[in-house]
Tab-separated table of C-alpha atoms in Angstrom:
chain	number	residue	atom	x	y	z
A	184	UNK	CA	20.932	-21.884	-29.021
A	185	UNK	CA	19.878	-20.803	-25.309
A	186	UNK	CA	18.725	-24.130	-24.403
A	187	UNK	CA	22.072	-25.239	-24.414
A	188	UNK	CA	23.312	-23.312	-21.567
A	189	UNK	CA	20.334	-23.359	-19.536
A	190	UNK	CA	20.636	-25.815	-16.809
A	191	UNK	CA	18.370	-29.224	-17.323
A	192	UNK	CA	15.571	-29.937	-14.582
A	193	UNK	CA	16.513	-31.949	-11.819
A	194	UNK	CA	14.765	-34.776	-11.084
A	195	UNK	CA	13.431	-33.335	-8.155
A	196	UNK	CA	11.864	-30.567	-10.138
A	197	UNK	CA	10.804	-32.751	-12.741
A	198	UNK	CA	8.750	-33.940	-9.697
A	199	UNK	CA	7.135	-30.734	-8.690
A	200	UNK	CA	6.981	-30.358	-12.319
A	201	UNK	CA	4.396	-33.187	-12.685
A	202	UNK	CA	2.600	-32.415	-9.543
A	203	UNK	CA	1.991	-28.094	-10.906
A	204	UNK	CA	0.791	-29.892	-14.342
A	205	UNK	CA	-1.893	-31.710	-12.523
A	206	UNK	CA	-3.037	-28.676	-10.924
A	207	UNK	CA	-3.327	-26.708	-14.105
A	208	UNK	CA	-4.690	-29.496	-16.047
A	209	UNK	CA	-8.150	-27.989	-14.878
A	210	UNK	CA	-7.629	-25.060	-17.352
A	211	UNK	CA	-8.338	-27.457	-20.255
A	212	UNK	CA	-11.886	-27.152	-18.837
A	213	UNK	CA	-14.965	-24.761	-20.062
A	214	UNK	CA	-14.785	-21.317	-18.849
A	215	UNK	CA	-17.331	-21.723	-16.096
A	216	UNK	CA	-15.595	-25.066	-14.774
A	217	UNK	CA	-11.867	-24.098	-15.187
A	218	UNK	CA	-9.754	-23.505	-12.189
A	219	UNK	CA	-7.247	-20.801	-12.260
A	220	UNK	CA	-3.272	-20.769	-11.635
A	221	UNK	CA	-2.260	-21.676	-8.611
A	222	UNK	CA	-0.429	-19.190	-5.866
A	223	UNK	CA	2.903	-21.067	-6.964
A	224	UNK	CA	2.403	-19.083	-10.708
A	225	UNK	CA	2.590	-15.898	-9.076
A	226	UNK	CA	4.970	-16.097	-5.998
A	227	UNK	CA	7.735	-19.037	-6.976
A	228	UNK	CA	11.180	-18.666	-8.390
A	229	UNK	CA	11.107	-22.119	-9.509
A	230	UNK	CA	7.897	-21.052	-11.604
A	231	UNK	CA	9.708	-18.135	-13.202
A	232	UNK	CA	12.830	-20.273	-14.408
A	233	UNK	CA	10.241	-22.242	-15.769
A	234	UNK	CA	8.878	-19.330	-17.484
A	235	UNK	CA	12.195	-18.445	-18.294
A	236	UNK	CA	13.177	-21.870	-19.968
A	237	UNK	CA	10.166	-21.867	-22.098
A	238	UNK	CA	7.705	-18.637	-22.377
A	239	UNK	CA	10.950	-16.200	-22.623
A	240	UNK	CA	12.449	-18.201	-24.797
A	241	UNK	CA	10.450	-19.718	-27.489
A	242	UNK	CA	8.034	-16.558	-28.121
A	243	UNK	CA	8.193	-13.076	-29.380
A	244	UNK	CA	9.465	-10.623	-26.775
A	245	UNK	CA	8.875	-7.227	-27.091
A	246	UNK	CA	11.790	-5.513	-25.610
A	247	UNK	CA	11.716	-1.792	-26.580
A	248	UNK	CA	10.532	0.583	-29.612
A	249	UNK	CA	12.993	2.179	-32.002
A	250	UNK	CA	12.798	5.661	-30.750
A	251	UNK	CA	15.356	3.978	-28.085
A	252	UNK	CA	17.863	4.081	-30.471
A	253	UNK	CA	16.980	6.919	-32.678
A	254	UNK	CA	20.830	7.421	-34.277
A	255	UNK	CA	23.231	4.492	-35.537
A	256	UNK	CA	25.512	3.654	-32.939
A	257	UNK	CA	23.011	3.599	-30.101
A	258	UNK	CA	22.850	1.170	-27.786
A	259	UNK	CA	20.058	0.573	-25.525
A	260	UNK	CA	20.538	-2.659	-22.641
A	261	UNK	CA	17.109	-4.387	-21.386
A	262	UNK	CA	16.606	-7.759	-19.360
A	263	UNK	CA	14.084	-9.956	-20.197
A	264	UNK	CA	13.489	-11.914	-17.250
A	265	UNK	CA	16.467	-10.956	-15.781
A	266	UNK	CA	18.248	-11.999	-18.949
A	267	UNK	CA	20.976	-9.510	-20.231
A	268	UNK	CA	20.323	-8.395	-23.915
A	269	UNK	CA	21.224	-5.317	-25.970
A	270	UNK	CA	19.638	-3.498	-28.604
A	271	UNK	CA	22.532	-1.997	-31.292
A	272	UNK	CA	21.167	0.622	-34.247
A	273	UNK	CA	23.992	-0.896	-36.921
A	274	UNK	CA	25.925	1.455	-39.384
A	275	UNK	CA	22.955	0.042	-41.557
A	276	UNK	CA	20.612	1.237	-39.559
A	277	UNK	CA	19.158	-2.279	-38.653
A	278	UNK	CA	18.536	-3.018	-34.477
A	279	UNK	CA	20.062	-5.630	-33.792
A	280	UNK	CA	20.056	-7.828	-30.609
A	281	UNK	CA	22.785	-9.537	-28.635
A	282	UNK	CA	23.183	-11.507	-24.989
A	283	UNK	CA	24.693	-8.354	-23.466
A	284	UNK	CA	27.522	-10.714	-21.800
A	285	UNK	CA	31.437	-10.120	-22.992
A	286	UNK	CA	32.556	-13.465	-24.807
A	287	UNK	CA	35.555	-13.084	-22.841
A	288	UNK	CA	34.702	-13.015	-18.823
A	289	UNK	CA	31.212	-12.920	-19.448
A	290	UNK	CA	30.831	-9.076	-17.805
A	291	UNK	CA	27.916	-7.560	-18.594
A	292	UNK	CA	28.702	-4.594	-21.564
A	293	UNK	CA	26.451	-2.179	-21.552
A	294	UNK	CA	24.737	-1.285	-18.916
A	295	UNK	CA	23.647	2.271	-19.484
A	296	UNK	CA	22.104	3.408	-22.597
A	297	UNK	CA	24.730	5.193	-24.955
A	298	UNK	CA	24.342	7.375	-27.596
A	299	UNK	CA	26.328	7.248	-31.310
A	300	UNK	CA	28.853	4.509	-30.173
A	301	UNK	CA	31.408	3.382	-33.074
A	302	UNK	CA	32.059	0.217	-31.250
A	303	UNK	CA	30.847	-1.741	-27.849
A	304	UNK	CA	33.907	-1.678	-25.952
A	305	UNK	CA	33.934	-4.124	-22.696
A	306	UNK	CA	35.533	-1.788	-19.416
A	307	UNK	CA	37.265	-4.829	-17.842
A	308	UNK	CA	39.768	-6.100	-20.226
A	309	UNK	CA	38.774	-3.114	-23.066
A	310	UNK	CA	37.456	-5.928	-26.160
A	311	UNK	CA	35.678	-4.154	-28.263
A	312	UNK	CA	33.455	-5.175	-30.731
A	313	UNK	CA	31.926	-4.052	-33.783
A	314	UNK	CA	28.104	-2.563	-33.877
A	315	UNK	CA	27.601	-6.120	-35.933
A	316	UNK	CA	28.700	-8.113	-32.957
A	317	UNK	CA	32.003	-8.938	-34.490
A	318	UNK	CA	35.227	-9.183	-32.175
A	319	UNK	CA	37.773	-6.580	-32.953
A	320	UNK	CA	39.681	-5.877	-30.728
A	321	UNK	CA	41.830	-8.060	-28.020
A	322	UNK	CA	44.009	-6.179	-26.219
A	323	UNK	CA	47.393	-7.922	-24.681
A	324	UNK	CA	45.142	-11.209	-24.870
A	325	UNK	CA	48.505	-13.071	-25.942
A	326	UNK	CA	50.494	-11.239	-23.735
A	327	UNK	CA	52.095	-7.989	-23.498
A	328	UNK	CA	51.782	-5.613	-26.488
A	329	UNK	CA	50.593	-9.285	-28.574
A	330	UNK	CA	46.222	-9.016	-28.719
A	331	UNK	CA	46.567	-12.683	-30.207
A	332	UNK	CA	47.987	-15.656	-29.924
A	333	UNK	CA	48.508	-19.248	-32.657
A	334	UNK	CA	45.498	-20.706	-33.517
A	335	UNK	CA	43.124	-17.881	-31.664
A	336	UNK	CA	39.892	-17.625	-33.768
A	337	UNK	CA	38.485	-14.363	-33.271
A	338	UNK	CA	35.319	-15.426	-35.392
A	339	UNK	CA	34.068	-18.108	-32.604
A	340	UNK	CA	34.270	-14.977	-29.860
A	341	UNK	CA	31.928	-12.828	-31.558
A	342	UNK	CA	28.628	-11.485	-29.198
A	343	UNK	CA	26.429	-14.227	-29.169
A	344	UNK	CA	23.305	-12.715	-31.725
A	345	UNK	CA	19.799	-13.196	-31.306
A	346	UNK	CA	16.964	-12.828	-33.131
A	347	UNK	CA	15.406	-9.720	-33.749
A	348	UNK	CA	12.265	-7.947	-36.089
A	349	UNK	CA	10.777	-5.245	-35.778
A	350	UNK	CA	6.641	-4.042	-36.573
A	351	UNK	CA	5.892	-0.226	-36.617
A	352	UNK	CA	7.895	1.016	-33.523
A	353	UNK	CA	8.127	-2.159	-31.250
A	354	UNK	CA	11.289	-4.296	-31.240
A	355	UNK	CA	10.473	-7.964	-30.341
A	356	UNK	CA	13.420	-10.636	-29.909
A	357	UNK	CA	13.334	-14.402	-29.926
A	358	UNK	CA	15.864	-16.112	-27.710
A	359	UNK	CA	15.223	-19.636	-29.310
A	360	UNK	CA	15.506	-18.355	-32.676
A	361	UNK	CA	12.992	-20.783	-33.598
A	362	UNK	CA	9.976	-18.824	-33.807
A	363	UNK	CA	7.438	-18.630	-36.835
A	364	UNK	CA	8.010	-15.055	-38.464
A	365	UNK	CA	7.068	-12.304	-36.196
A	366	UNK	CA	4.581	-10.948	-39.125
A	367	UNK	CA	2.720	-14.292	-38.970
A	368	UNK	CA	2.891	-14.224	-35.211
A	369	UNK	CA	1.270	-10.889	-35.334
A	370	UNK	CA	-1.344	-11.461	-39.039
A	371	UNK	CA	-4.413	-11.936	-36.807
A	372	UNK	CA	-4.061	-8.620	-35.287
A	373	UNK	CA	-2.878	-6.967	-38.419
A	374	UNK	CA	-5.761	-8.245	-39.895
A	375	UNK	CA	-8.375	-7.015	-37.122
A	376	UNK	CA	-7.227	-3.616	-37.392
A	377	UNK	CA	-6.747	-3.161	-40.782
A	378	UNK	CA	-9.489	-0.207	-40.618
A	379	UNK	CA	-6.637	1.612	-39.262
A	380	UNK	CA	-3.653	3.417	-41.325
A	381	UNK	CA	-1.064	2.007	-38.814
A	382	UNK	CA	1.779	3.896	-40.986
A	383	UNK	CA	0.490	7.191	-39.244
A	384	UNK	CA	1.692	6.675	-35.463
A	385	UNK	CA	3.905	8.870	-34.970
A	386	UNK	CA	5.778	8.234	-31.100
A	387	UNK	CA	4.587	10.999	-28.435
A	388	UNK	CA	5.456	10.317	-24.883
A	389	UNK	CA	6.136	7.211	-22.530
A	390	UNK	CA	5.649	6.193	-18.520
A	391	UNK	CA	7.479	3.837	-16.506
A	392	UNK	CA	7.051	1.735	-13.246
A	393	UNK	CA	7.266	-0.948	-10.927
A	394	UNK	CA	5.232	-2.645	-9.201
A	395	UNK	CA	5.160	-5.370	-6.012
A	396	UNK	CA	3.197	-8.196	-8.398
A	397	UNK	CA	3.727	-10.620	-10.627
A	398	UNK	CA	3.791	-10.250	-14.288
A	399	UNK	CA	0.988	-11.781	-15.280
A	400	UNK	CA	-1.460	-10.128	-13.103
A	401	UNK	CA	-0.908	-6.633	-15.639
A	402	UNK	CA	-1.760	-8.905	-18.004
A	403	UNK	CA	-4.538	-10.494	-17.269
A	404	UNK	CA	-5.961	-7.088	-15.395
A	405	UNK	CA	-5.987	-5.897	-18.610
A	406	UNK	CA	-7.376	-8.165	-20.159
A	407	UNK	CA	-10.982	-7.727	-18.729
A	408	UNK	CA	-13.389	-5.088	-18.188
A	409	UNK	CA	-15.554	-6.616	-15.494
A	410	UNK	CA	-13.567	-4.716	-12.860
A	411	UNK	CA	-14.156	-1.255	-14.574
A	412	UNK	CA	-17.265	0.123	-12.545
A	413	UNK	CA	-15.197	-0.538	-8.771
A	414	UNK	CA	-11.848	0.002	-9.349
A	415	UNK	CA	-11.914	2.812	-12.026
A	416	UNK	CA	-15.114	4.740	-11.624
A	417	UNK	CA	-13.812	7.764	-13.732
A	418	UNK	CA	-12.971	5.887	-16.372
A	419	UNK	CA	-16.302	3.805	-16.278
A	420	UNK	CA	-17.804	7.254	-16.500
A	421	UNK	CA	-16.408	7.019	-20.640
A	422	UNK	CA	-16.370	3.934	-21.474
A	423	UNK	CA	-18.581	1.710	-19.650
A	424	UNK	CA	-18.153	-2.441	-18.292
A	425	UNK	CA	-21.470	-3.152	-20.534
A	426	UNK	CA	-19.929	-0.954	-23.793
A	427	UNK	CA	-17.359	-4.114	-23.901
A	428	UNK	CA	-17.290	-7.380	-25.634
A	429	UNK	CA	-14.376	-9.321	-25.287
A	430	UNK	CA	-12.667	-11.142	-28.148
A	431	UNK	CA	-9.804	-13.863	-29.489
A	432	UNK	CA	-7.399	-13.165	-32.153
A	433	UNK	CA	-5.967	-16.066	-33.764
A	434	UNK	CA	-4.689	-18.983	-31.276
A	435	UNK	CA	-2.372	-16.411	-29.107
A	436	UNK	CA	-4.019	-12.999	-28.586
A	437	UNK	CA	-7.188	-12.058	-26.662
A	438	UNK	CA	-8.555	-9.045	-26.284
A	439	UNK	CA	-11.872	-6.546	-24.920
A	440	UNK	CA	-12.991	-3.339	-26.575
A	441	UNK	CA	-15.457	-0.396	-25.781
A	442	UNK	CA	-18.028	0.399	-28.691
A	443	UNK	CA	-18.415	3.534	-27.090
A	444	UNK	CA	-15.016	5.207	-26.446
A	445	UNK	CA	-15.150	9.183	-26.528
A	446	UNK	CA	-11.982	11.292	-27.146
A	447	UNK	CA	-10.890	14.133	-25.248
A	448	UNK	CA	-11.636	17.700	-26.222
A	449	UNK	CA	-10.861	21.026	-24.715
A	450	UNK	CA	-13.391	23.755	-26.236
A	451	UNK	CA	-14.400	22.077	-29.524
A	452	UNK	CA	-10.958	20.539	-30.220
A	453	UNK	CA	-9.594	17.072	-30.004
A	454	UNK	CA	-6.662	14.937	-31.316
A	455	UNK	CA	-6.726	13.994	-34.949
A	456	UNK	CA	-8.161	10.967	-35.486
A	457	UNK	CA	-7.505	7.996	-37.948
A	458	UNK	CA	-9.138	8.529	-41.544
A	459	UNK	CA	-12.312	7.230	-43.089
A	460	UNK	CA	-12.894	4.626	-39.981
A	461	UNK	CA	-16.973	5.874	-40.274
A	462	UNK	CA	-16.861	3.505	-43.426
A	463	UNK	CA	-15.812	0.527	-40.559
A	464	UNK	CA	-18.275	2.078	-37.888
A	465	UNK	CA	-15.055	1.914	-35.734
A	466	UNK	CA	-15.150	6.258	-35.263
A	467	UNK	CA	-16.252	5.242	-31.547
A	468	UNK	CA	-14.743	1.975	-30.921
A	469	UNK	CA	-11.590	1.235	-28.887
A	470	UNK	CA	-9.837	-2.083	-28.466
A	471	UNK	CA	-7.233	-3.623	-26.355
A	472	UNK	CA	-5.318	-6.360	-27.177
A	473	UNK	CA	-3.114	-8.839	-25.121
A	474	UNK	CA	-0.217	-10.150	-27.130
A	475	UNK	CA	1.318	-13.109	-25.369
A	476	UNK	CA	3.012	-13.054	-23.842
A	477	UNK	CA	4.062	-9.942	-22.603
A	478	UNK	CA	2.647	-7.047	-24.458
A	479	UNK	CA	-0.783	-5.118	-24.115
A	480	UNK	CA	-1.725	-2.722	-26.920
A	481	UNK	CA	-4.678	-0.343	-27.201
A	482	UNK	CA	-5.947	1.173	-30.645
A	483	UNK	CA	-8.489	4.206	-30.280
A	484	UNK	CA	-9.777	6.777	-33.200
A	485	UNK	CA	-7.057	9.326	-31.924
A	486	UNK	CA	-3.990	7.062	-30.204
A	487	UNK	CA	-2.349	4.170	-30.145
A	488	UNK	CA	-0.944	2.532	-27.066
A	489	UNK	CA	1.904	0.082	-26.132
A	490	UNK	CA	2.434	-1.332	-22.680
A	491	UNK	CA	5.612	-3.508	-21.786
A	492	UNK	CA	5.836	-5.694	-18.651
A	493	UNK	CA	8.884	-7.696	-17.638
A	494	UNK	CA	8.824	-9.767	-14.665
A	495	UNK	CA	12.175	-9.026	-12.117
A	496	UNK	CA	11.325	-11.380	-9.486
A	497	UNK	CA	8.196	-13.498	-8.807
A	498	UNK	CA	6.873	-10.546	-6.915
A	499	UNK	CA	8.060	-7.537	-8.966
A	500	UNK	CA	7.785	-6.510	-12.197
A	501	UNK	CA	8.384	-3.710	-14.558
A	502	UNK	CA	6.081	-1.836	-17.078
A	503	UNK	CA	6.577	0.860	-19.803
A	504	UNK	CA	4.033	2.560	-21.449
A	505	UNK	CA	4.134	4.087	-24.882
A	506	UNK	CA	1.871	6.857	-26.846
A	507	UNK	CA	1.816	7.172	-29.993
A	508	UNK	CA	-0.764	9.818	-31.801
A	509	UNK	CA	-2.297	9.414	-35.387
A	510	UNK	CA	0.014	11.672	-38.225
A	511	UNK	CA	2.595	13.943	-37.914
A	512	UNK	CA	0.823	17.227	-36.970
A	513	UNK	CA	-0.389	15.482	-33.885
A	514	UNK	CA	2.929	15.213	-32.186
A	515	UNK	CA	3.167	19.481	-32.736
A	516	UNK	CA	2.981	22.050	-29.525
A	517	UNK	CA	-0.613	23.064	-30.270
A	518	UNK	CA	-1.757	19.636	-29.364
A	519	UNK	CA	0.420	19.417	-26.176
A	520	UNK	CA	-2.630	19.370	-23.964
A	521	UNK	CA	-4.874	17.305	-25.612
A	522	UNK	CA	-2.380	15.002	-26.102
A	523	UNK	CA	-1.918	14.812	-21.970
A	524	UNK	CA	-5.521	14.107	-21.623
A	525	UNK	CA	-4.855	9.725	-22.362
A	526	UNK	CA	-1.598	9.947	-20.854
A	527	UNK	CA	-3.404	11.632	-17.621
A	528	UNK	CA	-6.565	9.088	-17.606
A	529	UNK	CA	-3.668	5.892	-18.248
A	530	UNK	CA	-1.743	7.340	-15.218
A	531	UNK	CA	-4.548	7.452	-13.083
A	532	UNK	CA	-6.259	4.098	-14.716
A	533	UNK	CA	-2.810	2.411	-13.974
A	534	UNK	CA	-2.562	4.121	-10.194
A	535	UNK	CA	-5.954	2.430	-9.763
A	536	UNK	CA	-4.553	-0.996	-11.200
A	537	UNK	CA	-1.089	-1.263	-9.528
A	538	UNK	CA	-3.251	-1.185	-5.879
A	539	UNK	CA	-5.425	-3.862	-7.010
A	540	UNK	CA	-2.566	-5.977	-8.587
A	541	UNK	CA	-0.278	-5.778	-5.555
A	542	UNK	CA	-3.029	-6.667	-3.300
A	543	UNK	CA	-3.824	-9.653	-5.607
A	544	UNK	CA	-0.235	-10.762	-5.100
A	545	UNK	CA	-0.607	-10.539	-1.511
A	546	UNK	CA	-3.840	-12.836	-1.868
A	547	UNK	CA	-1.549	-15.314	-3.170
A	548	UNK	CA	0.885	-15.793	-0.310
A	549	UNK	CA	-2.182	-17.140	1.585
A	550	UNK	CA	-2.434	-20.978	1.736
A	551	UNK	CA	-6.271	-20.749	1.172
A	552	UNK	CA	-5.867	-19.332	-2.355
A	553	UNK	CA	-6.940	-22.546	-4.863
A	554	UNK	CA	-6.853	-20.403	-8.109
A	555	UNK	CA	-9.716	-19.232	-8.237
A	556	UNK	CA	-12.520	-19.314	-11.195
A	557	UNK	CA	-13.742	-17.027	-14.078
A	558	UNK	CA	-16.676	-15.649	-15.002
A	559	UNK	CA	-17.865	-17.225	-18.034
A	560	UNK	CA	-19.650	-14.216	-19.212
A	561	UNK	CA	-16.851	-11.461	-18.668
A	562	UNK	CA	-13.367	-13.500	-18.476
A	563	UNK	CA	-12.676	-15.477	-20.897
A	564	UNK	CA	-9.814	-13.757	-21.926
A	565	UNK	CA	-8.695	-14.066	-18.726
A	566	UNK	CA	-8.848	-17.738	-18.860
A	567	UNK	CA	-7.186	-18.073	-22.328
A	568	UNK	CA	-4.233	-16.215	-21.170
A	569	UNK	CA	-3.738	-18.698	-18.325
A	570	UNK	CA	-4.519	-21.868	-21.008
A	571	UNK	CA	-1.258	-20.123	-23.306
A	572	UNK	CA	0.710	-19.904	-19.852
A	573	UNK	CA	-0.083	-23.248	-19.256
A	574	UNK	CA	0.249	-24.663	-22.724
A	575	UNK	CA	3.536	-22.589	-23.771
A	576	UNK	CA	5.347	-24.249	-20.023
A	577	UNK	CA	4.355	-28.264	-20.268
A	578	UNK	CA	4.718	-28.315	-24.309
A	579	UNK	CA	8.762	-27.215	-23.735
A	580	UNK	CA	9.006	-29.581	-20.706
A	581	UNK	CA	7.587	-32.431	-23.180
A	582	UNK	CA	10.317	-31.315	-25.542
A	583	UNK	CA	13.359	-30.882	-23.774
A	584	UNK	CA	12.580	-34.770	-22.306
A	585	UNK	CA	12.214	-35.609	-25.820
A	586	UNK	CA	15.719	-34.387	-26.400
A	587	UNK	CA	17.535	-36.607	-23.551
């Protein structure tokens, strides 16, 4: 288990530890009366270990999407919080997951993607192990021309697995191994959009960046609309701050939507669209989704979207964005440009966002910041996502001082 080699809390930060609970405490509070996350949240290292020991740990990850590893014998390496994992495509054709660390020195083994691999060899002493994590190889281990020695047990050397499901084309790990299914995790949201015939996404395109901020300010950005009419006028100009409502799914998930989204169209075409959602009055509604903790998805009539963010430091992070379009035609040449019409109004929404979320991180290195409030009208998602930070971090801490 990977509390087992994570190093325990000193008392020291067991102290700062108590001291960051009080300040978060206010969170518990209504809406209108709840302080924010303080600059520490955002801009600390000790903070992100934190995070590390508890939110990337204990939940559902989403590290990648299959079309990664299209062919068996891919491998595809991510971090998760600066945690070495990588994603196999087995002779089976199951993605698996491993810590991406040779059982032998501990050097990292993949670190480029690689395509139709029959084992995962390591490049410093050349173990090599089999696309199911076992150990197969040892070269000279026991000396010269010998890859064993008496009493070696290559069983207790195999990569260390972790756990790993899939739903439609996102992969999602748990480093605890102790999470409820990832089906249950996700029911509430299967359940909201069960208008739509999810089985019809078909992958189109993806974007990637960085950015100077913390994680959880993509997060929470997208969480809310009020921000809409100032930061992304064009986009304002189709769906509108007062089209939105803003919503909860189940105990982990919030969410806004537009009742009023419009698709693109050149002449009198557009994208195809999901079927029969006129019986669900959902032909003009869009909705976006914050899966916690580190996922954002958006559902519209015509596309589906996937955004990834993974935090690299306290002040830089990583994002991916995914397309995917509704049925198989949609993904042909003759809808090339309409296609390019979300992914051209994302890269420009997300332009918009990155200088707004850097320059919140900035806020943060200023002593005067107190973390803030919400509005109780237009953030409460906002707010619940900091409650689930919140929660997820002093619940472990609680539980690991259980354990000693």
């Amino acid at each position: 288990m990977i509390e087992k080699v994570l190093a325990r809390p000193s008392d020291d930060q067991n102290s700062n530890s108590n001291k960051l609970e009080k300040k978060i405490a206010s969170l518990n509070s209504s809406t209108a009366d709840a302080i924010g996350l303080p600059a520490e949240a955002y801009t600390s290292e000790e903070f992100l270990e934190r995070e590390r020991r508890t939110i990337f740990t204990n939940s559902w990850i989403c590290v990648g999407i299959s079309a990664d590893l299209p062919d068996i014998g891919d491998l595809f390496p991510v971090e998760v919080a600066g945690m070495p994992i990588v994603l196999v495509r087995d002779r089976l054709g199951k993605i698996r997951a491993f810590h991406n660390i040779c059982s032998h020195r501990g050097l990292q083994l993949v670190a480029e993607p690689c395509q139709q691999q029959k084992r995962i060899r390591c490049p410093y002493h050349s173990w090599s192990y089999d696309l199911d994590g076992e150990l197969k190889s040892t070269p000279h281990f026991g000396g010269y021309w010998q890859d064993i020695y008496e009493g070696f047990d290559h069983k207790r050397k195999n990569l260390q697995s972790i756990e790993c499901q899939q739903w439609l084309d996102l992969i999602f790990i748990n480093l605890a191994g102790n999470a409820p299914p990832l089906r249950d995790y996700l029911q509430p949201i299967i359940d909201r959009w069960s208008a739509y015939d999810l089985s019809l996404l078909r992958y189109g395109q993806e974007i990637g960046f960085e950015f100077n901020a913390n994680w959880k300010l993509a997060v929470e950005n997208f969480s809310e609309s009020y921000h809409l009419p100032w930061i992304h006028p064009q986009l304002n100009n189709c769906s509108r701050m007062e089209d939105h409502f803003s919503f909860e799914v189940g105990e982990n998930h919030v969410g806004q939507g537009s009742k009023l989204y419009r698709s693109g169209e050149i002449g009198d075409r557009t994208l195809p669209v999901f079927p029969n959602l006129q019986k669900t009055g959902r032909e003009t509604v869009a909705e976006y989704i914050s899966v916690f903790p580190n996922l954002m998805l958006g559902i519209h009539p015509d596309y589906f979207l996937a955004l990834m963010v993974n935090p690299l430091s306290p002040s830089r992070s990583v994002e991916r964005m995914a397309f995917y379009f509704v049925g198989d035609t949609a993904t042909n040449s003759e809808y090339e440009a309409l296609r390019q019409i979300p992914v051209d109004l994302w890269k420009i929404t997300n332009d918009e966002d990155l200088e707004t979320i850097e320059r919140l991180q900035k806020g943060r290195n200023s002593p005067a910041f107190g973390g803030g409030c919400f509005s109780p009208a237009l953030e409460t998602t906002v707010h619940q996502f900091q409650r689930l930070v919140a929660k997820a971090i002093v619940v472990n801490k609680s539980e690991n001082n259980n354990e000693k």
